[in-house]
Amino acid sequence: MTERRRITPVILSGGSGTRLWPLSRTERPKQLLSLTHVETMLQMTARRTTGAERFAAPVVVASAAHADAIEAQLHEAGIEPGTLILEPAARNTAPAIALAACAAEPDQMLLVMPSDHVIGDVAAFHAAIEKAVPLVEAGWLATFGIAPTSPETGYGYICRGEEIAAGVQRVARFVEKPDLATAESYLAQGCYSWNGGIFLFTAARYMAALDLHAPGIAAAAREAVASGRCEGGRLHPDPLAFGRSPSDSIDYAVMEKADRVAVVPVEMGWSDVGSWDALHELAVKDHDGNAHHGEVLAIDTSNCLIRSEGPLVAAIGVKDVIVIATRDAVLVMPRGDSQQVKRAVDQLKRSGHATLDRPC
Amino acid sequence: MTERRRITPVILSGGSGTRLWPLSRTERPKQLLSLTHVETMLQMTARRTTGAERFAAPVVVASAAHADAIEAQLHEAGIEPGTLILEPAARNTAPAIALAACAAEPDQMLLVMPSDHVIGDVAAFHAAIEKAVPLVEAGWLATFGIAPTSPETGYGYICRGEEIAAGVQRVARFVEKPDLATAESYLAQGCYSWNGGIFLFTAARYMAALDLHAPGIAAAAREAVASGRCEGGRLHPDPLAFGRSPSDSIDYAVMEKADRVAVVPVEMGWSDVGSWDALHELAVKDHDGNAHHGEVLAIDTSNCLIRSEGPLVAAIGVKDVIVIATRDAVLVMPRGDSQQVKRAVDQLKRSGHATLDRPC
């Protein structure tokens, strides 16, 4: 058996999503919360790619505001982190990944993963990674195409082209979030996957693609790392240099434009846990279809997601309702339309409401 | 103009109802809460019978646990209380009123009132009192018959007999809480009133009726007051003596059995605010039919009662729902069936849950 090159997980923890308000807060975003299991989303993400034979210590790219919490959570999970790269500013995924690529050896394989997704079938994920490795070693950019289970309009899609290796296809094109009719046709056609935001490539190949398609990002990241400061396992890229980087996603900046982009289609019980509805779907439910967390008293209640981080929640005679209670905020809405939480968050943002920021 | 004898309001504050949980608590029951107005139910009750020409300072019969709060609330409202009679034990209304009667002069007129009802038309209430006074001075027991507006099954009814003075009728009989069909027939017949638990009589007449129909209550109350201790406006009846009193309501113990019982039918915007539904009916509502209190963010929300004593409550896309949020408990239930809160309270009682007792 030939010795396998190790893959460095690059966990992107930059998000401060508000779709799970009032639980997620700027100071304690979704990836740092325990949502589907006792472990936090970050801990589960890091644990997913352990095993010294294949995986090196994970690099985490995050906001400085979360550095202590991230180190504490990885420590608690018994996972020794590699470098913790602290973004001086939020510049979306392409620059964040560029920081990790610049800090790595050129031929190092980087497995880029959001820090806040669920993967139910880790073995399937690992098998998909192995399918991609030979192409990645040959200089391809690889992505993982999630088998779609519904006509989701909230995800980007990947149109898969011809097979280029066993279980690997060339990306024909990336398509943006479709409308419902388009999403339904994608689902019917069978050659579309969801873009789950998971990527595998060498550091050198990613930087080369950036140099070609987004040179401003590449230059800013190189300078930010070169002029950065290392301290106790933390890399502080130079704020001025990184501040000059354009802000863009890896999809727009690189993947949609580059050649030699492969997709490994995979069914692995993936979810981005992007809404309270998604969490209800994932959760273990009682025989009335209720998912409860915390101190909940449910009477004549069915198909509800009721979650408390403190107060007792008593629900009587309610159906298909989401109730999320924290010490300082309570959300009540019908199940099935929980993306609407954004409307509440937008209103609260206008007034700079404290429940958006401070942990609950 | 002849000098009018003054009437002493006797405010019964013994209740520790749980129908408005999680807002009402054993330590801070409904009458001590601000529900329909800035003033508490107790303050509104006391204010309803002020005016030195007609009303003496109110006597309040209450649990010792609430003594400080009651004095503070009356003080805040600028109302000088008469005696505060602190029941050593809860023995229902007949013994509580007997304490007030024993502490009064025999010919003193006592206007007995629950501490937690709403009367929208105070002038109509006062006019009804004036109609009753001549009969009360002649030794009648008077009650006030609320004009029913719906076939309520939660109230006792009074069947009115022949007219015995202008606007005053003899009570033909008291009837217990009816089933719906019976309540509907009462409403149709037009000669039934709701029993609102408001009474007017002299202390002597009440004690005489008690002596006749419930001598154990009369004896216990007399001894409890005679052996009681007065201290700074508070009367502490003797606990041993009062503890020997049977427990009974004034309706069962006296009114249903006595002769010369009069009823003054009155339309006065009365409500016992006996449920969250009742509070929604009474409340000022926005153009979507929502009654909000506290920090509430309502989006696409209609016909809801949303009340917070602390946390921000965000409701998105909900209709006909009741949400009551305190620091330690949240209640969510559909509007229209809010008596069901009793089921939650019963379950919490079994576990001795803290949210039943301590103020929220």
XYZ file of C-alpha atoms in Angstrom:
720
model
C 0.000 0.000 0.000
C 1.470 3.303 -1.074
C 1.615 5.986 1.504
C -1.268 8.346 1.057
C -0.775 12.074 1.177
C -2.673 13.574 4.051
C -5.530 15.994 3.484
C -5.789 19.180 5.521
C -9.359 20.002 6.501
C -10.049 23.726 6.133
C -13.093 24.597 8.171
C -14.738 27.875 7.293
C -16.249 29.414 10.392
C -16.775 32.894 9.085
C -20.549 32.827 8.872
C -22.756 34.738 11.230
C -26.019 33.532 9.790
C -29.231 34.694 11.296
C -31.559 32.063 9.898
C -31.579 30.316 13.241
C -32.287 33.423 15.283
C -32.979 33.751 18.193
C -30.559 30.935 18.961
C -27.772 32.014 16.656
C -26.189 35.351 17.485
C -23.323 37.299 16.005
C -21.234 36.435 19.040
C -22.354 32.791 19.031
C -23.241 31.816 15.460
C -24.773 28.578 14.279
C -21.494 26.656 13.967
C -20.792 27.139 17.654
C -24.231 25.825 18.698
C -25.392 22.328 19.559
C -28.311 21.924 17.198
C -28.694 18.338 16.084
C -26.526 16.617 18.670
C -24.802 17.313 21.953
C -21.707 18.323 20.014
C -21.682 21.673 18.270
C -21.782 21.926 14.491
C -18.087 22.887 14.520
C -17.165 19.926 16.675
C -19.085 17.569 14.414
C -17.440 19.089 11.336
C -13.963 18.669 12.795
C -14.676 15.140 14.000
C -15.846 14.176 10.505
C -12.303 14.445 9.163
C -10.151 12.916 11.832
C -7.906 9.878 11.397
C -4.203 10.611 11.140
C -3.705 8.226 8.239
C -5.737 10.438 5.935
C -6.316 13.764 7.643
C -3.953 16.340 9.087
C -5.020 18.631 11.932
C -7.806 20.966 10.829
C -7.196 24.571 9.886
C -10.046 26.814 10.973
C -10.641 30.181 9.326
C -12.745 32.333 11.591
C -13.489 35.724 13.013
C -11.235 36.809 15.873
C -14.366 37.267 17.984
C -14.865 33.495 17.998
C -11.233 32.392 18.468
C -11.490 31.475 22.128
C -14.787 29.634 21.689
C -13.429 27.677 18.723
C -10.288 26.588 20.554
C -12.341 25.658 23.602
C -14.793 23.605 21.558
C -12.069 21.727 19.673
C -10.233 21.107 22.932
C -13.440 19.826 24.528
C -13.926 17.467 21.594
C -10.363 16.181 21.992
C -9.329 17.509 18.596
C -5.920 19.155 18.295
C -6.342 22.053 15.848
C -3.802 23.041 13.264
C -3.587 26.750 12.611
C -6.473 28.973 13.592
C -6.540 31.697 10.947
C -8.310 34.803 12.191
C -9.769 36.903 9.401
C -9.183 40.600 10.081
C -12.376 41.306 8.138
C -15.158 39.331 6.471
C -14.428 39.011 2.759
C -16.560 35.968 1.857
C -15.196 32.494 1.072
C -12.699 33.009 -1.763
C -10.343 35.233 0.297
C -10.857 33.119 3.446
C -9.777 29.978 1.600
C -6.902 31.911 0.023
C -5.543 32.634 3.497
C -5.496 28.911 4.238
C -3.927 28.152 0.856
C -1.163 30.738 1.361
C -0.404 29.373 4.819
C -0.141 25.813 3.433
C 2.557 24.000 1.466
C 1.790 24.304 -2.270
C 1.140 20.601 -2.786
C -0.971 20.268 0.343
C -4.495 18.997 -0.358
C -7.123 21.210 1.234
C -10.602 19.896 2.014
C -12.686 23.039 2.369
C -15.837 22.633 4.436
C -18.445 24.927 5.921
C -18.439 24.576 9.691
C -22.196 24.338 10.113
C -23.487 21.484 7.973
C -24.678 18.017 8.877
C -23.423 14.909 7.096
C -25.288 11.851 8.251
C -23.274 9.273 6.307
C -19.621 10.076 6.974
C -18.455 6.864 5.266
C -20.078 7.997 2.030
C -18.366 11.357 2.410
C -14.980 9.692 2.910
C -15.556 7.441 -0.096
C -16.372 10.491 -2.226
C -13.186 12.182 -1.046
C -11.144 9.150 -2.096
C -12.711 9.270 -5.565
C -11.625 12.876 -5.945
C -8.070 12.509 -4.663
C -6.398 11.195 -7.863
C -7.824 14.040 -9.924
C -6.923 16.590 -7.266
C -3.375 15.240 -7.237
C -3.427 15.702 -10.995
C -4.342 19.363 -10.574
C -8.136 19.417 -10.702
C -10.442 21.469 -8.553
C -12.986 19.103 -7.054
C -16.372 19.770 -5.594
C -18.949 17.458 -4.070
C -22.398 17.336 -5.571
C -25.121 16.596 -3.073
C -27.874 14.333 -4.415
C -30.953 16.602 -4.343
C -34.001 15.290 -2.512
C -36.389 18.155 -3.256
C -36.646 21.141 -5.616
C -34.808 23.475 -3.245
C -34.683 27.073 -4.352
C -32.241 28.079 -1.641
C -29.184 26.260 -3.018
C -26.950 26.634 -6.027
C -26.911 23.624 -8.387
C -24.134 21.865 -10.271
C -24.866 20.513 -13.727
C -22.775 17.357 -14.123
C -21.083 16.540 -17.463
C -19.211 13.501 -18.741
C -17.606 10.981 -16.417
C -13.871 11.552 -16.132
C -13.033 8.863 -13.578
C -14.941 6.246 -11.623
C -17.710 8.187 -9.853
C -16.333 11.579 -10.872
C -17.796 13.858 -13.518
C -16.661 17.042 -15.136
C -18.666 20.071 -13.990
C -20.674 21.214 -17.015
C -21.708 24.414 -15.220
C -22.627 25.917 -11.902
C -26.098 27.437 -11.757
C -27.389 29.933 -9.251
C -30.337 29.487 -6.948
C -33.206 28.619 -9.320
C -36.890 29.424 -9.141
C -39.204 26.567 -8.203
C -40.072 25.504 -11.776
C -36.398 25.412 -12.716
C -35.517 23.516 -9.542
C -38.227 20.976 -10.352
C -36.827 20.488 -13.858
C -33.317 20.035 -12.407
C -34.667 17.380 -10.083
C -36.452 15.630 -12.973
C -33.407 15.710 -15.254
C -31.269 13.808 -12.762
C -27.947 15.325 -13.816
C -28.015 18.172 -11.300
C -26.548 18.148 -7.813
C -26.801 20.656 -4.993
C -23.666 22.712 -4.445
C -22.879 21.995 -0.808
C -19.849 24.246 -0.627
C -17.365 21.440 0.011
C -14.210 21.483 -2.104
C -10.956 19.581 -2.492
C -7.850 20.914 -4.256
C -4.184 21.544 -3.670
C -3.174 24.905 -2.312
C -1.120 25.593 -5.433
C -3.962 24.814 -7.823
C -6.393 27.023 -5.919
C -3.949 29.939 -5.854
C -3.183 29.476 -9.540
C -6.887 29.618 -10.363
C -7.256 32.712 -8.170
C -4.262 34.352 -9.893
C -6.017 33.797 -13.175
C -9.598 34.684 -12.281
C -9.379 36.883 -9.178
C -5.831 38.234 -8.957
C -6.767 40.934 -6.446
C -7.887 38.284 -3.966
C -4.773 36.198 -4.531
C -2.413 39.169 -4.070
C -4.169 40.431 -0.954
C -4.152 37.008 0.685
C -0.463 36.393 -0.128
C 0.560 39.716 1.335
C -1.730 39.342 4.345
C -0.190 35.986 5.240
C 3.389 37.083 4.459
C 3.003 40.152 6.678
C 0.897 38.326 9.227
C 1.666 37.482 12.797
C 1.769 33.959 14.249
C 1.046 33.537 17.921
C 0.269 30.375 19.826
C -1.270 28.464 16.973
C -3.136 31.522 15.727
C -2.335 33.276 12.482
C -3.316 36.933 12.350
C -3.103 37.986 8.692
C -2.160 41.604 8.122
C -5.388 43.628 8.377
C -4.405 46.324 5.903
C -3.361 43.855 3.230
C -6.398 41.635 3.730
C -8.643 44.674 3.856
C -7.652 45.391 0.249
C -9.056 42.053 -0.918
C -12.216 42.091 -2.975
C -15.061 40.217 -1.330
C -16.319 37.222 -3.290
C -17.429 33.629 -2.963
C -15.287 30.745 -4.147
C -18.077 29.813 -6.551
C -18.140 33.169 -8.325
C -14.423 33.936 -8.060
C -13.022 30.542 -9.036
C -15.208 27.508 -9.548
C -17.546 28.956 -12.174
C -14.645 30.258 -14.226
C -11.873 27.704 -13.880
C -11.243 24.773 -16.182
C -10.632 21.233 -14.934
C -13.382 21.332 -12.315
C -14.669 17.931 -11.223
C -17.734 16.985 -9.231
C -18.153 13.848 -7.156
C -21.855 13.132 -6.782
C -22.597 11.848 -3.317
C -25.553 10.837 -1.182
C -24.441 11.369 2.375
C -27.401 12.629 4.426
C -26.283 16.198 3.952
C -28.117 19.193 5.353
C -27.049 22.776 5.762
C -29.490 23.067 8.706
C -30.392 26.325 7.089
C -33.705 26.897 8.830
C -35.791 25.828 11.773
C -37.796 23.709 9.341
C -34.614 21.885 8.350
C -33.824 21.274 11.997
C -37.303 19.844 12.574
C -36.741 17.484 9.637
C -33.419 16.307 11.043
C -34.520 15.993 14.647
C -35.592 12.879 16.479
C -39.339 13.276 16.947
C -41.849 11.788 19.358
C -44.867 9.810 18.125
C -46.781 13.057 17.638
C -44.103 14.396 15.324
C -42.768 16.854 17.883
C -39.105 17.669 18.281
C -38.461 19.041 21.757
C -35.328 20.439 23.319
C -35.030 21.897 26.796
C -37.836 22.177 29.313
C -40.995 21.706 27.256
C -44.510 20.765 28.342
C -46.557 19.766 25.300
C -50.250 18.920 25.559
C -52.340 18.007 22.487
C -49.449 19.234 20.393
C -48.225 17.714 17.144
C -45.601 18.217 14.448
C -43.990 21.070 16.317
C -40.403 22.115 16.889
C -40.195 23.464 20.413
C -36.836 24.434 21.769
C -35.947 26.236 24.921
C -32.598 27.463 26.169
C -33.992 28.418 29.538
C -37.654 29.148 30.184
C -40.239 26.417 30.487
C -42.277 26.348 27.268
C -45.852 25.107 27.619
C -47.643 24.390 24.345
C -51.295 23.422 24.466
C -53.299 22.390 21.429
C -50.872 23.683 18.830
C -49.941 22.006 15.560
C -47.176 22.627 13.022
C -45.657 25.446 14.989
C -42.062 26.419 15.712
C -41.346 27.895 19.139
C -37.786 28.888 20.012
C -37.319 30.387 23.440
C -34.183 31.883 24.878
C -33.729 34.010 27.946
C -34.182 37.227 25.997
C -36.187 36.332 22.899
C -39.012 34.056 21.813
C -39.805 33.152 18.204
C -43.217 31.762 17.225
C -44.030 30.873 13.632
C -45.738 28.182 11.592
C -43.684 25.274 10.363
C -42.998 25.191 6.617
C -42.018 28.789 6.042
C -39.239 29.340 8.517
C -37.046 31.289 6.082
C -39.370 34.134 7.102
C -37.305 34.520 10.244
C -35.121 36.738 8.071
C -37.898 39.338 8.058
C -37.844 39.561 11.824
C -34.059 39.735 11.857
C -34.065 42.493 9.244
C -36.418 44.556 11.372
C -34.314 43.960 14.470
C -31.154 44.941 12.580
C -32.662 48.313 11.804
C -33.019 49.006 15.504
C -29.680 47.385 16.402
C -31.471 44.969 18.700
C -29.292 43.296 21.320
C -30.754 39.840 20.682
C -28.908 39.718 17.349
C -25.484 39.954 18.927
C -25.027 38.820 22.476
C -25.289 35.115 23.188
C -28.632 34.040 24.584
C -80.880 65.858 51.359
C -80.626 63.254 54.077
C -77.170 62.136 55.049
C -76.351 58.853 53.407
C -74.798 56.045 55.361
C -71.407 55.161 54.019
C -70.741 51.784 52.458
C -67.584 49.872 53.326
C -66.044 48.123 50.335
C -64.850 44.627 51.264
C -62.375 43.488 48.659
C -61.736 39.759 48.578
C -58.158 39.111 47.543
C -57.926 35.500 48.588
C -57.790 33.971 45.129
C -54.665 32.434 43.727
C -56.165 31.536 40.369
C -53.990 29.889 37.802
C -56.088 30.560 34.725
C -53.734 33.329 33.737
C -50.551 31.326 34.192
C -47.695 31.928 33.472
C -48.357 35.543 34.440
C -50.320 34.846 37.615
C -48.378 33.082 40.330
C -49.213 32.031 43.850
C -46.994 34.813 45.140
C -48.359 37.347 42.654
C -51.911 36.348 41.735
C -54.150 37.910 39.132
C -55.513 40.690 41.353
C -52.000 42.049 41.868
C -51.258 42.180 38.136
C -51.762 44.922 35.577
C -53.814 43.130 32.961
C -56.227 45.472 31.246
C -54.753 48.796 32.307
C -51.628 50.245 33.869
C -53.295 49.876 37.264
C -53.549 46.437 38.781
C -56.882 44.665 39.120
C -56.802 45.378 42.862
C -56.099 49.060 42.321
C -58.931 49.315 39.812
C -61.288 47.498 42.193
C -60.429 49.836 45.051
C -60.667 52.931 42.865
C -64.134 51.873 41.719
C -65.577 52.555 45.171
C -63.919 55.755 46.263
C -65.735 58.984 47.091
C -65.992 59.778 50.754
C -69.632 60.824 50.501
C -70.687 57.273 49.792
C -67.761 54.958 50.466
C -65.609 54.364 53.521
C -62.004 53.182 53.234
C -61.863 49.674 51.743
C -61.340 46.599 53.866
C -59.203 44.017 52.075
C -59.319 40.350 53.054
C -56.195 38.635 51.813
C -53.489 36.106 52.403
C -50.630 37.266 54.629
C -48.243 36.468 51.783
C -49.692 39.377 49.810
C -50.030 41.932 52.619
C -47.034 44.061 51.702
C -47.866 44.059 47.996
C -51.484 45.031 48.686
C -50.526 47.922 50.934
C -47.921 49.084 48.441
C -50.396 48.956 45.549
C -53.113 50.847 47.428
C -50.548 53.402 48.554
C -49.312 53.785 44.982
C -52.881 54.356 43.821
C -53.352 57.021 46.488
C -56.019 54.984 48.273
C -55.948 54.906 52.061
C -56.967 51.380 53.064
C -59.156 50.576 56.006
C -58.307 47.355 57.784
C -56.265 44.740 55.977
C -57.600 41.422 57.261
C -55.075 38.644 56.803
C -56.656 35.210 56.572
C -54.613 32.664 58.532
C -55.835 30.007 56.083
C -57.873 29.852 52.898
C -61.471 28.936 53.770
C -63.308 30.228 50.688
C -65.517 33.320 50.577
C -68.133 32.795 53.312
C -65.571 32.743 56.163
C -63.486 35.515 54.557
C -66.526 37.809 54.434
C -67.443 36.763 57.963
C -64.082 38.102 59.185
C -64.894 41.471 57.647
C -68.427 41.390 59.080
C -67.170 40.574 62.583
C -64.628 43.384 62.401
C -67.323 45.892 61.345
C -70.076 47.671 63.233
C -73.295 45.647 62.997
C -75.195 48.221 60.953
C -72.293 48.891 58.619
C -73.135 48.211 54.964
C -70.562 45.961 53.334
C -70.086 45.923 49.565
C -68.324 42.640 48.925
C -66.323 42.495 45.688
C -63.832 40.151 44.117
C -60.515 41.930 43.647
C -59.886 40.776 40.103
C -62.862 41.733 37.954
C -63.308 44.463 35.379
C -66.295 46.810 35.428
C -66.292 49.037 32.386
C -69.266 51.211 33.359
C -68.657 52.305 36.929
C -71.588 54.755 36.836
C -73.961 51.861 36.107
C -72.412 49.954 39.003
C -72.928 52.900 41.355
C -76.514 53.329 40.200
C -77.172 49.643 40.882
C -75.717 50.021 44.365
C -78.064 52.935 45.082
C -81.050 50.828 44.025
C -80.040 48.141 46.508
C -79.346 50.409 49.484
C -82.940 50.905 50.750
C -83.546 47.145 50.799
C -80.194 46.480 52.428
C -80.988 49.047 55.096
C -84.243 47.152 55.594
C -82.294 43.928 56.197
C -82.082 42.309 52.783
C -79.110 40.513 51.320
C -78.461 42.027 47.901
C -76.571 40.677 44.949
C -75.877 42.151 41.531
C -77.016 40.237 38.473
C -74.781 40.730 35.478
C -76.670 40.944 32.173
C -75.435 37.854 30.303
C -74.024 38.426 26.835
C -73.358 34.794 25.892
C -74.323 31.307 27.092
C -71.381 31.060 29.483
C -70.980 27.708 31.167
C -68.315 28.958 33.534
C -70.555 31.152 35.687
C -73.367 30.557 38.164
C -76.696 32.121 37.199
C -79.363 33.952 39.180
C -83.008 33.409 38.279
C -84.796 36.693 38.937
C -88.291 36.717 40.428
C -90.853 39.500 41.007
C -89.856 43.126 41.233
C -89.708 44.309 44.840
C -88.480 47.861 44.270
C -87.559 50.014 41.297
C -84.942 47.992 39.408
C -84.641 45.357 42.133
C -86.045 41.827 41.983
C -86.356 39.040 44.448
C -83.951 36.170 43.757
C -86.079 33.225 42.658
C -83.102 30.890 42.882
C -79.390 30.578 42.344
C -78.356 27.961 39.792
C -74.972 26.373 39.403
C -72.781 26.469 36.321
C -75.053 25.091 33.576
C -74.257 22.995 30.537
C -74.327 24.775 27.196
C -77.917 23.892 26.288
C -79.146 25.061 29.686
C -77.071 28.243 29.421
C -78.588 28.923 26.011
C -82.100 28.500 27.393
C -81.255 30.878 30.267
C -80.060 33.436 27.770
C -83.226 33.014 25.697
C -85.568 33.282 28.693
C -84.203 36.690 29.647
C -84.869 36.373 33.377
C -81.431 35.002 34.259
C -78.382 36.988 35.238
C -74.795 35.950 35.799
C -73.737 35.749 39.408
C -70.757 38.085 39.495
C -69.960 37.538 43.151
C -70.709 41.117 44.223
C -72.911 41.517 47.306
C -74.276 44.258 49.521
C -75.640 43.745 53.032
C -75.183 44.949 56.584
C -72.670 43.133 58.733
C -75.432 42.154 61.169
C -77.678 40.693 58.463
C -74.848 38.646 57.003
C -73.843 37.263 60.407
C -77.469 36.500 61.234
C -77.830 34.553 58.001
C -74.567 32.744 58.723
C -75.762 31.907 62.257
C -78.833 30.347 60.749
C -77.345 28.508 57.766
C -73.652 28.017 58.584
C -73.229 28.454 62.333
C -69.762 26.841 62.310
C -68.446 29.536 60.031
C -70.081 32.302 62.060
C -68.695 31.005 65.361
C -65.177 30.487 64.006
C -65.056 33.954 62.484
C -66.369 35.640 65.639
C -63.812 33.899 67.804
C -60.985 34.479 65.313
C -61.644 38.218 65.276
C -62.248 38.472 69.032
C -58.951 36.661 69.749
C -57.177 38.327 66.843
C -54.315 40.745 66.911
C -54.401 44.248 65.438
C -51.153 45.763 64.296
C -50.597 48.825 62.139
C -53.843 48.620 60.213
C -53.594 44.859 59.859
C -55.944 42.452 61.586
C -54.508 38.978 62.176
C -57.461 36.745 63.132
C -56.619 33.932 65.506
C -55.308 31.056 63.368
C -56.594 28.252 65.588
C -60.086 29.657 65.769
C -60.259 30.431 62.053
C -58.748 27.066 61.240
C -61.854 25.464 62.756
C -64.106 27.188 60.224
C -65.701 25.041 57.541
C -64.666 26.061 54.040
C -67.538 27.243 51.867
C -68.553 29.880 49.370
C -70.977 32.658 50.267
C -73.299 31.332 47.559
C -73.586 27.847 49.022
C -73.351 28.827 52.687
C -75.709 31.805 52.696
C -77.193 33.208 49.507
C -78.832 30.034 48.210
C -80.450 29.319 51.582
C -81.388 32.698 53.039
C -84.706 34.471 52.618
C -85.020 38.109 51.603
C -82.351 37.953 48.930
C -82.589 40.649 46.267
C -80.891 40.982 42.926
C -80.200 44.205 41.076
C -79.835 43.432 37.374
C -77.099 45.562 35.867
C -75.292 46.045 32.574
C -71.904 47.462 33.487
C -69.283 46.034 31.132
C -68.393 43.361 33.625
C -65.740 40.690 33.045
C -64.035 38.348 35.419
C -61.004 38.304 33.060
C -61.073 34.598 33.677
C -58.901 33.488 30.773
C -56.443 34.721 28.202
C -59.311 34.670 25.706
C -61.264 37.030 27.943
C -58.258 39.338 28.119
C -57.963 39.344 24.323
C -61.637 40.315 24.097
C -61.157 43.189 26.542
C -57.885 44.461 25.130
C -57.349 47.327 22.748
C -56.377 45.677 19.462
C -54.527 46.871 16.389
C -56.129 46.796 12.943
C -55.084 43.152 12.548
C -56.930 42.187 15.713
C -53.749 41.747 17.728
C -53.445 42.714 21.361
C -49.778 43.254 22.232
C -48.113 44.016 25.516
C -44.404 44.346 26.139
C -41.722 44.002 23.493
C -43.453 42.289 20.588
C -42.479 42.090 16.934
C -45.446 40.859 14.895
C -45.159 40.172 11.174
C -48.104 38.830 9.129
C -49.821 38.140 12.420
C -53.526 38.570 13.172
C -56.047 38.102 15.970
C -53.366 37.167 18.459
C -52.802 37.974 22.099
C -49.062 38.390 22.560
C -47.798 39.484 25.917
C -44.274 39.652 27.204
C -42.979 40.502 30.653
C -39.383 40.521 29.510
C -38.132 38.709 26.423
C -38.685 40.045 22.942
C -41.446 37.972 21.310
C -41.262 37.707 17.524
C -44.347 36.242 15.866
C -44.253 35.633 12.145
C -47.229 34.426 10.136
C -49.334 33.276 13.059
C -53.066 33.702 13.489
C -55.418 33.274 16.437
C -52.647 32.370 18.832
C -51.969 33.301 22.426
C -48.331 33.780 23.417
C -47.505 34.743 26.986
C -43.819 35.095 27.746
C -42.228 35.707 31.100
C -38.614 35.406 32.146
C -39.067 31.785 33.195
C -42.046 30.457 31.254
C -43.664 30.757 27.840
C -47.233 29.699 27.031
C -48.326 29.082 23.439
C -51.870 28.024 22.631
C -54.635 28.708 20.130
C -57.132 31.417 20.916
C -60.666 30.235 21.767
C -59.837 27.467 24.176
C -57.654 29.133 26.749
C -59.322 27.416 29.704
C -57.000 24.575 28.670
C -54.183 26.353 30.473
C -55.513 24.532 33.535
C -54.178 21.292 32.061
C -50.657 22.647 31.917
C -50.953 24.035 35.427
C -52.243 20.710 36.742
C -49.220 18.936 35.278
C -46.859 21.524 36.712
C -48.501 21.236 40.119
C -47.725 17.547 40.207
C -44.025 18.332 39.871
C -44.199 21.373 42.164
C -42.904 23.567 39.384
C -41.382 26.871 40.477
C -43.203 28.862 37.784
C -46.477 28.353 39.673
C -45.279 30.173 42.754
C -42.550 32.712 42.410
C -43.354 35.962 40.608
C -42.189 36.070 37.020
